[in-house]
Short mmCIF file of C-alpha atoms and ligand atoms in Angstrom, two decimals:
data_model
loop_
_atom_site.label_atom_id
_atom_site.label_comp_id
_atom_site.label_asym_id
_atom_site.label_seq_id
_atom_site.Cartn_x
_atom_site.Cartn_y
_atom_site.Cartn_z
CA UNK A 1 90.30 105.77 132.76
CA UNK A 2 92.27 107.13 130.12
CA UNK A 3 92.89 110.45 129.88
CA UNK A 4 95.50 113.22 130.74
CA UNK A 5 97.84 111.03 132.43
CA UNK A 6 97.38 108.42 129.75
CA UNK A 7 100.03 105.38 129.77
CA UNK A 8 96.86 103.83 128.10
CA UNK A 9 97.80 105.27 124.82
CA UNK A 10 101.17 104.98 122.45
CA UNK A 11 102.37 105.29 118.84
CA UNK A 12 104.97 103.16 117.36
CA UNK A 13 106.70 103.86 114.45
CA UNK A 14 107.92 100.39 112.97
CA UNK A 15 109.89 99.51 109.54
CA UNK A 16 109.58 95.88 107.68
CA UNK A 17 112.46 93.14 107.65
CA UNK A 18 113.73 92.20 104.82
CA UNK A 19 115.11 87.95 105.44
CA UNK A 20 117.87 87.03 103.51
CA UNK A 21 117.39 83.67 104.95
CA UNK A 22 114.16 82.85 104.90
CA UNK A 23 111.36 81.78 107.07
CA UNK A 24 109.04 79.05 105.33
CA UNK A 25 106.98 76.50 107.39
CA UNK A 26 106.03 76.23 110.36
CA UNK A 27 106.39 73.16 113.27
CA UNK A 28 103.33 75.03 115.76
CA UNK A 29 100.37 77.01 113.61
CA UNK A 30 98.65 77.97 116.57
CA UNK A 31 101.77 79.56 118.06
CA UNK A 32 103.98 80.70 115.03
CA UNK A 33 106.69 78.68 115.77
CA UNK A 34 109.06 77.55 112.43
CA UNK A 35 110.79 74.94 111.04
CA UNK A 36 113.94 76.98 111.01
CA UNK A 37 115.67 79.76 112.39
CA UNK A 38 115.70 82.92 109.54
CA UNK A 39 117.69 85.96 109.63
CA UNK A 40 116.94 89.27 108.43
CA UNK A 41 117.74 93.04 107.60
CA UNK A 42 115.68 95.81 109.03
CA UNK A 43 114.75 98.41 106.70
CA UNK A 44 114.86 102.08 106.92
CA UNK A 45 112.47 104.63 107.81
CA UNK A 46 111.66 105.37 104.14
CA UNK A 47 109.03 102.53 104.78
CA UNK A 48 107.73 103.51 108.12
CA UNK A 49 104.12 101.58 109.35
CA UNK A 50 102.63 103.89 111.80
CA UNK A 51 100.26 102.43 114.83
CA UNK A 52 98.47 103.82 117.44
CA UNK A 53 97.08 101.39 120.19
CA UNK A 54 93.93 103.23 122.76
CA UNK A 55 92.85 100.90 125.77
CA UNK A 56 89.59 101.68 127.60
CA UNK A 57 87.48 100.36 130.05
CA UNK A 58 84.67 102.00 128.01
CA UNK A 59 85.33 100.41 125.18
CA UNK A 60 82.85 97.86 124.11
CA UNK A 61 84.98 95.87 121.41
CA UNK A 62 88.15 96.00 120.12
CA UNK A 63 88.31 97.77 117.14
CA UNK A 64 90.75 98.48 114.42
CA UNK A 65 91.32 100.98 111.08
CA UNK A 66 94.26 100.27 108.75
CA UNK A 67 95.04 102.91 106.50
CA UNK A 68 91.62 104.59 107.34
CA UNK A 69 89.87 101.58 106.92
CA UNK A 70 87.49 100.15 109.47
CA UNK A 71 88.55 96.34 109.55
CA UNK A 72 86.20 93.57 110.06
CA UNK A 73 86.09 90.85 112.68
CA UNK A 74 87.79 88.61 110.60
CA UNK A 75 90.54 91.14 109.59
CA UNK A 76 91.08 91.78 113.42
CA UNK A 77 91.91 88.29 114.03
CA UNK A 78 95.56 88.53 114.25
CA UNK A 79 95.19 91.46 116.36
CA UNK A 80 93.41 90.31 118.70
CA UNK A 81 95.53 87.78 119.55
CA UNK A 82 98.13 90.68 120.23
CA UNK A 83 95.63 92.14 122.00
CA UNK A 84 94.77 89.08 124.11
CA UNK A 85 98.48 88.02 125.09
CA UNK A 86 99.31 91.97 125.98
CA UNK A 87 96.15 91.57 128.12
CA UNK A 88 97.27 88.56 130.13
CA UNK A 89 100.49 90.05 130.76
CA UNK A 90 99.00 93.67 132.34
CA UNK A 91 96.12 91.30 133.97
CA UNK A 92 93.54 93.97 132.82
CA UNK A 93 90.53 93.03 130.51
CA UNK A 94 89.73 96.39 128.66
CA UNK A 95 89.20 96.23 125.04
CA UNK A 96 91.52 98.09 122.90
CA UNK A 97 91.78 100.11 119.37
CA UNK A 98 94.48 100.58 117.10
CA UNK A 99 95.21 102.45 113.76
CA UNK A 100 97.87 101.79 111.99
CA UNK A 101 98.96 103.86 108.56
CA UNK A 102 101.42 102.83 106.32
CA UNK A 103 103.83 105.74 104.79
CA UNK A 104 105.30 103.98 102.44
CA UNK A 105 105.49 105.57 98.90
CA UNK A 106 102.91 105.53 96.63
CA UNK A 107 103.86 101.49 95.92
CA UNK A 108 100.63 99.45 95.30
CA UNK A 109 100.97 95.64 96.31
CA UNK A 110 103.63 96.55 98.86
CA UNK A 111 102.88 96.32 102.24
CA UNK A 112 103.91 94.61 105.46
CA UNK A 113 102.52 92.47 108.02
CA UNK A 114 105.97 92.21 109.81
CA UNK A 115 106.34 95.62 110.66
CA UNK A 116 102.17 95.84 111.46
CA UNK A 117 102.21 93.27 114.03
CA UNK A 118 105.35 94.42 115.71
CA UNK A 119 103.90 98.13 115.54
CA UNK A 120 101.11 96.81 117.27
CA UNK A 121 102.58 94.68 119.74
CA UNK A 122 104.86 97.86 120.55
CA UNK A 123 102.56 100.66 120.51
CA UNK A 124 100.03 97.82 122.70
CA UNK A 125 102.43 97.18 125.20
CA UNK A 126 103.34 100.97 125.76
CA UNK A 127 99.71 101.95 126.33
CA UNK A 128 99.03 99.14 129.18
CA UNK A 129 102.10 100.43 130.79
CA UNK A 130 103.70 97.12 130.85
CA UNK A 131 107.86 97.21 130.45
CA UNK A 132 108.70 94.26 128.56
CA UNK A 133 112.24 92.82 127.16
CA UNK A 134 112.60 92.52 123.45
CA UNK A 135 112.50 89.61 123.78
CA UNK A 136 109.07 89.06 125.72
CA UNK A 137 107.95 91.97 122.55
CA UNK A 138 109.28 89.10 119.97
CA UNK A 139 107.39 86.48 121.09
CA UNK A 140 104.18 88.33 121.32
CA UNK A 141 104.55 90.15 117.55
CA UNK A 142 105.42 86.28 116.08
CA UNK A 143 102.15 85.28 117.17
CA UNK A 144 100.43 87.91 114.88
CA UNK A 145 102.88 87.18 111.70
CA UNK A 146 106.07 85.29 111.98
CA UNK A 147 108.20 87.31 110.24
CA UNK A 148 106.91 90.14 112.49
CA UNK A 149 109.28 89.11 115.58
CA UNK A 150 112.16 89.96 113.58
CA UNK A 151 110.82 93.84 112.98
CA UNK A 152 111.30 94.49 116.92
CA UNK A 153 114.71 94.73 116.48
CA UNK A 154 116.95 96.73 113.89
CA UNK A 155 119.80 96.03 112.37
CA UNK A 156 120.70 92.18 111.16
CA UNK A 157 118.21 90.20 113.49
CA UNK A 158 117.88 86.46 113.23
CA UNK A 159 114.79 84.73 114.79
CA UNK A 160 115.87 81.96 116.74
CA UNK A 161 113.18 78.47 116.24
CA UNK A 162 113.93 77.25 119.29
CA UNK A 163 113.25 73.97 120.71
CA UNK A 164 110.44 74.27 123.42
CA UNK A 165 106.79 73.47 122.84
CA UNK A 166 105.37 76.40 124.36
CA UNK A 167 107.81 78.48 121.98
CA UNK A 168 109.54 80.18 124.78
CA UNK A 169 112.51 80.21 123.04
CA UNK A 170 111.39 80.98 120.00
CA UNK A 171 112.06 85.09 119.08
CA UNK A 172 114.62 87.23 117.52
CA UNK A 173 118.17 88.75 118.40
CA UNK A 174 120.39 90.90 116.84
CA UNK A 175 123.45 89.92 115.20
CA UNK A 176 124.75 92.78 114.63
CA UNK A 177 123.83 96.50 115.09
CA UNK A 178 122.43 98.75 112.34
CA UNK A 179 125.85 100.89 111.67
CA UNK A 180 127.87 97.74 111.07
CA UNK A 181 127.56 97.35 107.93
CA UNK A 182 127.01 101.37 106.53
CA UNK A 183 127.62 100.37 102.96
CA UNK A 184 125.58 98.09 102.11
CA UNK A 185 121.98 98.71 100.69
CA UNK A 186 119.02 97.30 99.58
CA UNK A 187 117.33 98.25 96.47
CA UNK A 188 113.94 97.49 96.51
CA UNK A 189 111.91 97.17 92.74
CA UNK A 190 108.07 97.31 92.96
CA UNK A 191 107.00 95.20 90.30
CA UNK A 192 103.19 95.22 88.56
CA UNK A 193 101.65 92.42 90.32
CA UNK A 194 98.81 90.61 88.08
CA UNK A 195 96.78 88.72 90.47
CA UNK A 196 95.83 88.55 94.42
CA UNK A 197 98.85 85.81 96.01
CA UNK A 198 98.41 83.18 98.18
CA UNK A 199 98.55 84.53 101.91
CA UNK A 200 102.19 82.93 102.99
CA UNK A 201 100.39 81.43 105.92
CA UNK A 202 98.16 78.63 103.35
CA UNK A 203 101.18 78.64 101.03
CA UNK A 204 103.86 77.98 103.81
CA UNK A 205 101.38 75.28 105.00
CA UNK A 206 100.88 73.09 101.17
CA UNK A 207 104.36 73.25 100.80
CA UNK A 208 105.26 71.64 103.89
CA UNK A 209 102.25 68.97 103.44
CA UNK A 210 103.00 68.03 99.76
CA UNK A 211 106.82 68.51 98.74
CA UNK A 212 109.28 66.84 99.06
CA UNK A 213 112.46 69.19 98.06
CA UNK A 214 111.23 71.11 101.22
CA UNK A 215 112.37 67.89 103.44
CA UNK A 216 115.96 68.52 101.87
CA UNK A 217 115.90 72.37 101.91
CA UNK A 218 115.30 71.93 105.73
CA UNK A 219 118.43 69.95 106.13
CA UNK A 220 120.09 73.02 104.59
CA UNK A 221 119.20 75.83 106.29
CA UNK A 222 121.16 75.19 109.54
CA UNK A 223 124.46 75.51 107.39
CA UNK A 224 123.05 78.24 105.53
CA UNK A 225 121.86 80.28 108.55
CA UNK A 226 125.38 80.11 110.12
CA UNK A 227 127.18 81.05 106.42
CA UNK A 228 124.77 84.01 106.59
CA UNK A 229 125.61 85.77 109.88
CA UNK A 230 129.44 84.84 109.08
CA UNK A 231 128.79 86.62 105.98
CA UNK A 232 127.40 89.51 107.14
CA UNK A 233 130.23 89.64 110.11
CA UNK A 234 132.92 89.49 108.03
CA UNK A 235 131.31 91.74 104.79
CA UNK A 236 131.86 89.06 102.35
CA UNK A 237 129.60 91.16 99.89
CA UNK A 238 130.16 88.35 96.91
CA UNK A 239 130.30 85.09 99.04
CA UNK A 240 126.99 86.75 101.12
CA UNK A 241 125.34 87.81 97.84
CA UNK A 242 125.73 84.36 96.07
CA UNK A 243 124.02 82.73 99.32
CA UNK A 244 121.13 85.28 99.22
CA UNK A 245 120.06 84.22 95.83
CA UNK A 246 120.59 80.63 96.55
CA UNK A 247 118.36 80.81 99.16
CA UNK A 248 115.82 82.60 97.33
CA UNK A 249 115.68 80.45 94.66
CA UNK A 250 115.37 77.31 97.06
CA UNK A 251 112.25 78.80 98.66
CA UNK A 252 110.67 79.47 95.15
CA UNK A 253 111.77 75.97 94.10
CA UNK A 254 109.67 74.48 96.80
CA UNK A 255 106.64 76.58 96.58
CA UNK A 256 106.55 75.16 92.69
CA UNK A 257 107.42 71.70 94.39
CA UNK A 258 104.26 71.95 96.34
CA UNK A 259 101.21 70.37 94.55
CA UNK A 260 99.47 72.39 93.39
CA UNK A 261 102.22 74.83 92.97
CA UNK A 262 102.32 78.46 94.50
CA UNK A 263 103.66 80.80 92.53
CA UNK A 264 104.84 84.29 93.66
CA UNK A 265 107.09 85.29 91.19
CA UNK A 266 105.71 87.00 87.48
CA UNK A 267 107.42 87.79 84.15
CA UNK A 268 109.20 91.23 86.00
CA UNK A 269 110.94 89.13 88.88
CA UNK A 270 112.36 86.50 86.45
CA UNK A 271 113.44 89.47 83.92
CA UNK A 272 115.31 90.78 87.43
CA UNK A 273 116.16 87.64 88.40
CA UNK A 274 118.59 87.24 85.27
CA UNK A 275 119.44 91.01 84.83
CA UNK A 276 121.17 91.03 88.09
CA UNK A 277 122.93 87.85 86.89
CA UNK A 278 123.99 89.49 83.35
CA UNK A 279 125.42 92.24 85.36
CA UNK A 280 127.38 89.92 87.47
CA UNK A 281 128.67 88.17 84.57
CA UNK A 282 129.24 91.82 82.81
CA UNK A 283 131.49 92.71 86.00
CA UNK A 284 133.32 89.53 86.19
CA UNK A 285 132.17 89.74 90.03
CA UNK A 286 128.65 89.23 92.58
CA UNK A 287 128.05 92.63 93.11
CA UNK A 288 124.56 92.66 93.63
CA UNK A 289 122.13 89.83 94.57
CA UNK A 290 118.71 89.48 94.69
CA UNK A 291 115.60 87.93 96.61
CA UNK A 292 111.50 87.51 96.95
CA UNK A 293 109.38 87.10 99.64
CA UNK A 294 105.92 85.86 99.13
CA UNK A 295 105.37 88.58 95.98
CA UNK A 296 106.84 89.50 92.95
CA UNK A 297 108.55 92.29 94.37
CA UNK A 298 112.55 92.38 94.36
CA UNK A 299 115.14 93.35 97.24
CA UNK A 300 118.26 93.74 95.67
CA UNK A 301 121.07 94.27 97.85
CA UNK A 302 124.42 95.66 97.06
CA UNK A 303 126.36 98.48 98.27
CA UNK A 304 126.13 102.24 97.46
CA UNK A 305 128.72 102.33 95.01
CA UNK A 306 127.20 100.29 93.13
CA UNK A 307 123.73 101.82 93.55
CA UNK A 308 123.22 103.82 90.56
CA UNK A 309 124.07 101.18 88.56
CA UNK A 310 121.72 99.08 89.45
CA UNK A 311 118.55 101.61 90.08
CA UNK A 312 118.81 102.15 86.49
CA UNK A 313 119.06 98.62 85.19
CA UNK A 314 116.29 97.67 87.53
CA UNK A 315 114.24 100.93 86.36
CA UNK A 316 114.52 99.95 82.64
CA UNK A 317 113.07 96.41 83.08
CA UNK A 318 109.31 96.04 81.87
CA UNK A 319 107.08 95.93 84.73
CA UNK A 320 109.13 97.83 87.43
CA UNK A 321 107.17 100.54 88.83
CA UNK A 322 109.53 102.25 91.08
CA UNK A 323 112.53 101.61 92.95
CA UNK A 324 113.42 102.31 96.71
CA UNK A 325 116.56 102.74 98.58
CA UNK A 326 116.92 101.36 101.56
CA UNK A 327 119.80 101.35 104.20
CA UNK A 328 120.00 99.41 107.11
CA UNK A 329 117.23 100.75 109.48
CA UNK A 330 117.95 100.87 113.04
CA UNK A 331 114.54 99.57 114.15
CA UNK A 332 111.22 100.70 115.85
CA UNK A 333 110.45 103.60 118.31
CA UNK A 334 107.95 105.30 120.17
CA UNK A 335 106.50 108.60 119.07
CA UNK A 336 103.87 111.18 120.32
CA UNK A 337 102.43 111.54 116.59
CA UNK A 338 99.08 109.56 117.61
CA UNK A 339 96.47 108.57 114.76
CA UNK A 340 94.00 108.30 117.30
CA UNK A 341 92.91 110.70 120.59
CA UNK A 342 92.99 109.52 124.04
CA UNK A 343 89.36 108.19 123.81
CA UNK A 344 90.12 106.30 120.86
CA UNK A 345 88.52 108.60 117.83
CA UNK A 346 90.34 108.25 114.66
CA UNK A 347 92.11 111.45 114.07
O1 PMV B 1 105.30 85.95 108.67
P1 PMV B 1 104.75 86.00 107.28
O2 PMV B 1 103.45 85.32 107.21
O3 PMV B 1 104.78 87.40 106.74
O4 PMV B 1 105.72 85.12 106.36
C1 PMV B 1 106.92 85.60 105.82
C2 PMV B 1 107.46 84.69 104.79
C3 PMV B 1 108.55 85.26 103.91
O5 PMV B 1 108.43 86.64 103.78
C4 PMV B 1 108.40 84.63 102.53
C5 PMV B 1 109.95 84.90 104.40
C6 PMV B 1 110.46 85.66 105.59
O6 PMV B 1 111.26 85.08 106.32
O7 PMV B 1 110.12 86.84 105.76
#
């Protein structure tokens, strides 16, 4: 039973992944598995996702709150298929809660599933005691949210697709740690969004049924993956910039390939979208680069030299709510600040 002694309850503290080459599509829907290997930055702890994970022999059901909000069956789906793989693995059949709260500044329409799932599959494993490798924590957040196997790590991560059928081989690594680069950053802009978006999971899914440019974008990403991480190595800020955006816009370009179209971006992303390019003609150099995820929302990397600069052009577009700073965030950890007690009561 839980109680003083608990290993039956942990906190994680976990930050979203930002992917500068991106994941879109998947070969397995049951088991997350992609049509190509992605690569990402971790965040920092600006944008922190805090979960708490309580299993019980007592309890009844699992049961979950985000943000202080009881969720329904349906909303617990993907975490109970955390839940259910953590379960195999300790060979115990106890239900399990969770609350999860993310600190993010006040920044409507911005919120994470990466750094959610990999919270939970953290904070999950910790309370069932079981000691698993990254790598076994990778493969258990992916099958939550995809992008979510990339948030166990910090640093620059890339997910590896693998090959294998069971998706074994399919989770994330590190390419390099979170000091390596200590200059660069990543601006985020918070953009007004209009209208609910299309979850990523039906999007990713009509583009790879219906277009076409997605068939040649897949070709790609191999070369583009490998340009990336050499990129990054090497701190080729322009060459790695240039290749960001690229890849940005080829994602975009196939989600308005697909038929119907999906459409994240609004008026504010496309007024970023060629503000960051008139300041890169202005400076007779790349030094800043954007790119979207499934939202309006902007990550605009450069380095902090160049930082000010760019806050304030991004600040005076129409639309952009607020910016954030972010470094390069060295990943998730436990903690002992708990949003629920030992017997599972929200606190
Ligand atoms: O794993 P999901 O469902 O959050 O999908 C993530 C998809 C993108 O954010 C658009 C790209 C990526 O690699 O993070």
């Amino acid at each position: 039973m839980p109680g003083k002694t608990a290993p039956y309850i942990a906190t994680c503290e976990c930050t979203p992944n930002n992917a500068l080459i991106k994941y879109w599509g998947k070969r397995d829907e049951k088991l997350f598995l992609p049509t190509n290997s992605s690569f990402s930055v971790c965040m920092d702890e600006q944008l922190v996702t805090r979960t708490t994970v309580v299993f019980s022999p007592e309890f009844k059901q699992d049961e979950g709150w985000l943000d202080g909000k009881n969720l329904s069956a349906d909303e617990m789906s993907s975490a109970t298929k955390i839940f259910n793989l953590l379960r195999a693995k300790a060979k115990k059949n106890w239900f399990g809660r969770f609350a999860s709260k993310n600190d993010f500044p006040t920044a409507a329409g911005f919120a994470s599933s990466a750094s959610g799932m990999a919270a939970l599959a953290i904070a999950g494993a910790a309370a069932l005691g079981l000691k698993l490798s990254l790598q076994e924590l990778s493969i258990i957040a992916r099958q939550g949210s995809g992008s979510a196997c990339r948030s166990v790590l910090g640093g620059f991560v890339e997910w590896r697709k693998g090959e294998k059928a069971d998706g074994s081989d399919s989770f994330a690594v590190q390419v390099a740690s979170p000091g390596y680069w200590p200059e660069l950053r990543c601006v985020i802009a918070i953009v007004a969004e209009e209208k609910k978006k299309v979850s990523s999971r039906s999007g990713m899914k009509q583009t790879i049924q219906t277009s076409s440019l997605f068939q040649q974008r897949l070709k790609q990403m191999p070369q583009k993956l490998e340009q990336a991480k050499q990129f990054v190595l090497s701190k080729n800020l322009p060459a790695l910039l240039e290749l960001v955006m690229r890849e940005s816009n080829s994602m975009h370009a196939c989600m308005l390939d697909t038929f119907p179209p999906v459409t994240y971006l609004n008026d504010s992303s496309r007024q970023v979208i060629s503000a960051i390019h008139q300041l890169n003609e202005a400076k007779g150099a790349v030094i800043a680069g954007y790119t979207f995820d499934a939202g309006p929302n902007a990550h605009v990397y450069t380095v902090e030299k160049h930082v000010a600069e760019v806050k304030k052009l991004l600040e005076g577009l129409d639309g952009v709510k607020k910016t954030i700073v972010s470094k390069v965030g060295a990943g998730p950890n436990l903690s002992s600040t708990h949003l629920l007690s030992e017997k599972g009561e929200l606190l």
